Amino acid sequence: MEFNEEPKSSNKTTQQQHKKPFTLKRWNLIATWAWDVECDTCAICRVHLMEACLRCQSESKAQECVVIWGECNHCFHLCERFF
């Protein structure tokens, strides 16, 4: 007998034991993520790291906004390069 094969017994009690209590018809998965840092706000522009910095928001470049880590282990938007 292979691993995926069901037993060949056609006994009703055996079939009742293997009957599933419910059938899953649809499953909607939802996932979230976040930066694993102590402070979740940019130390320069004071905007949450999950959002784009003020410069990227004003220029409609939210997809291009990057988060970087400094040597001090703080997180910044790429707006740090302008200071």
PDB file of C-alpha atoms in Angstrom:
ATOM      1  CA  MET A   1       0.000   0.000   0.000  1.00  0.00           C
ATOM      2  CA  GLU A   2       1.361   3.434  -0.925  1.00  0.00           C
ATOM      3  CA  PHE A   3       1.450   6.341   1.485  1.00  0.00           C
ATOM      4  CA  ASN A   4      -1.472   8.248  -0.087  1.00  0.00           C
ATOM      5  CA  GLU A   5      -3.693   5.244  -0.707  1.00  0.00           C
ATOM      6  CA  GLU A   6      -6.769   4.725   1.387  1.00  0.00           C
ATOM      7  CA  PRO A   7      -7.428   1.325   2.911  1.00  0.00           C
ATOM      8  CA  LYS A   8      -9.314  -0.969   0.541  1.00  0.00           C
ATOM      9  CA  SER A   9     -11.860  -1.909   3.173  1.00  0.00           C
ATOM     10  CA  SER A  10     -15.371  -0.777   2.218  1.00  0.00           C
ATOM     11  CA  ASN A  11     -16.755  -1.187   5.691  1.00  0.00           C
ATOM     12  CA  LYS A  12     -19.187   1.630   6.672  1.00  0.00           C
ATOM     13  CA  THR A  13     -17.609   2.100  10.095  1.00  0.00           C
ATOM     14  CA  THR A  14     -14.214   2.641   8.486  1.00  0.00           C
ATOM     15  CA  GLN A  15     -15.678   5.217   6.083  1.00  0.00           C
ATOM     16  CA  GLN A  16     -17.414   7.029   8.922  1.00  0.00           C
ATOM     17  CA  GLN A  17     -14.167   7.245  10.876  1.00  0.00           C
ATOM     18  CA  HIS A  18     -12.421   8.962   7.936  1.00  0.00           C
ATOM     19  CA  LYS A  19     -15.267  11.406   7.249  1.00  0.00           C
ATOM     20  CA  LYS A  20     -14.123  15.009   7.535  1.00  0.00           C
ATOM     21  CA  PRO A  21     -16.021  17.176  10.044  1.00  0.00           C
ATOM     22  CA  PHE A  22     -16.104  20.125   7.601  1.00  0.00           C
ATOM     23  CA  THR A  23     -14.923  21.183   4.158  1.00  0.00           C
ATOM     24  CA  LEU A  24     -12.857  24.303   3.677  1.00  0.00           C
ATOM     25  CA  LYS A  25     -14.402  26.244   0.791  1.00  0.00           C
ATOM     26  CA  ARG A  26     -12.433  29.489   0.858  1.00  0.00           C
ATOM     27  CA  TRP A  27      -9.402  30.784   2.736  1.00  0.00           C
ATOM     28  CA  ASN A  28      -8.350  34.432   2.668  1.00  0.00           C
ATOM     29  CA  LEU A  29      -4.855  35.014   3.996  1.00  0.00           C
ATOM     30  CA  ILE A  30      -3.794  38.360   5.423  1.00  0.00           C
ATOM     31  CA  ALA A  31      -0.219  39.213   6.337  1.00  0.00           C
ATOM     32  CA  THR A  32       1.496  42.227   7.825  1.00  0.00           C
ATOM     33  CA  TRP A  33       5.114  43.126   8.354  1.00  0.00           C
ATOM     34  CA  ALA A  34       7.104  45.777  10.172  1.00  0.00           C
ATOM     35  CA  TRP A  35      10.707  46.828  10.647  1.00  0.00           C
ATOM     36  CA  ASP A  36      12.370  45.058  13.579  1.00  0.00           C
ATOM     37  CA  VAL A  37      13.726  48.181  15.254  1.00  0.00           C
ATOM     38  CA  GLU A  38      13.334  49.820  18.632  1.00  0.00           C
ATOM     39  CA  CYS A  39      12.221  53.178  17.222  1.00  0.00           C
ATOM     40  CA  ASP A  40       9.818  53.083  14.276  1.00  0.00           C
ATOM     41  CA  THR A  41      10.002  56.822  13.510  1.00  0.00           C
ATOM     42  CA  CYS A  42      12.630  58.497  11.318  1.00  0.00           C
ATOM     43  CA  ALA A  43      14.956  60.521  13.539  1.00  0.00           C
ATOM     44  CA  ILE A  44      15.203  63.338  10.967  1.00  0.00           C
ATOM     45  CA  CYS A  45      11.789  63.868   9.364  1.00  0.00           C
ATOM     46  CA  ARG A  46       9.765  62.321  12.247  1.00  0.00           C
ATOM     47  CA  VAL A  47       7.595  60.294   9.852  1.00  0.00           C
ATOM     48  CA  HIS A  48       6.771  56.649  10.580  1.00  0.00           C
ATOM     49  CA  LEU A  49       9.207  54.280   8.819  1.00  0.00           C
ATOM     50  CA  MET A  50       6.360  52.353   7.179  1.00  0.00           C
ATOM     51  CA  GLU A  51       5.389  55.550   5.299  1.00  0.00           C
ATOM     52  CA  ALA A  52       7.375  57.531   2.760  1.00  0.00           C
ATOM     53  CA  CYS A  53       9.384  60.547   3.922  1.00  0.00           C
ATOM     54  CA  LEU A  54       7.956  64.033   3.393  1.00  0.00           C
ATOM     55  CA  ARG A  55      10.109  64.677   0.300  1.00  0.00           C
ATOM     56  CA  CYS A  56       8.996  61.427  -1.383  1.00  0.00           C
ATOM     57  CA  GLN A  57       5.367  62.098  -0.454  1.00  0.00           C
ATOM     58  CA  SER A  58       5.491  65.584  -2.013  1.00  0.00           C
ATOM     59  CA  GLU A  59       7.158  64.285  -5.201  1.00  0.00           C
ATOM     60  CA  SER A  60       4.832  61.229  -5.423  1.00  0.00           C
ATOM     61  CA  LYS A  61       7.778  58.813  -5.173  1.00  0.00           C
ATOM     62  CA  ALA A  62       6.511  56.726  -2.271  1.00  0.00           C
ATOM     63  CA  GLN A  63       7.659  53.462  -3.903  1.00  0.00           C
ATOM     64  CA  GLU A  64      11.239  54.744  -4.175  1.00  0.00           C
ATOM     65  CA  CYS A  65      11.570  55.832  -0.535  1.00  0.00           C
ATOM     66  CA  VAL A  66      14.244  53.757   1.195  1.00  0.00           C
ATOM     67  CA  VAL A  67      14.953  53.117   4.875  1.00  0.00           C
ATOM     68  CA  ILE A  68      18.616  53.035   5.927  1.00  0.00           C
ATOM     69  CA  TRP A  69      20.406  52.215   9.180  1.00  0.00           C
ATOM     70  CA  GLY A  70      23.043  54.535  10.571  1.00  0.00           C
ATOM     71  CA  GLU A  71      26.199  53.502  12.436  1.00  0.00           C
ATOM     72  CA  CYS A  72      24.395  54.439  15.651  1.00  0.00           C
ATOM     73  CA  ASN A  73      21.788  51.741  14.816  1.00  0.00           C
ATOM     74  CA  HIS A  74      19.006  54.300  14.304  1.00  0.00           C
ATOM     75  CA  CYS A  75      16.779  54.072  11.241  1.00  0.00           C
ATOM     76  CA  PHE A  76      16.287  56.909   8.789  1.00  0.00           C
ATOM     77  CA  HIS A  77      14.554  57.513   5.515  1.00  0.00           C
ATOM     78  CA  LEU A  78      16.976  58.277   2.724  1.00  0.00           C
ATOM     79  CA  CYS A  79      16.189  61.953   3.397  1.00  0.00           C
ATOM     80  CA  GLU A  80      19.261  61.897   5.677  1.00  0.00           C
ATOM     81  CA  ARG A  81      21.490  62.423   2.642  1.00  0.00           C
ATOM     82  CA  PHE A  82      20.144  65.973   2.205  1.00  0.00           C
ATOM     83  CA  PHE A  83      21.341  67.066   5.662  1.00  0.00           C
TER      84      PHE A  83
END
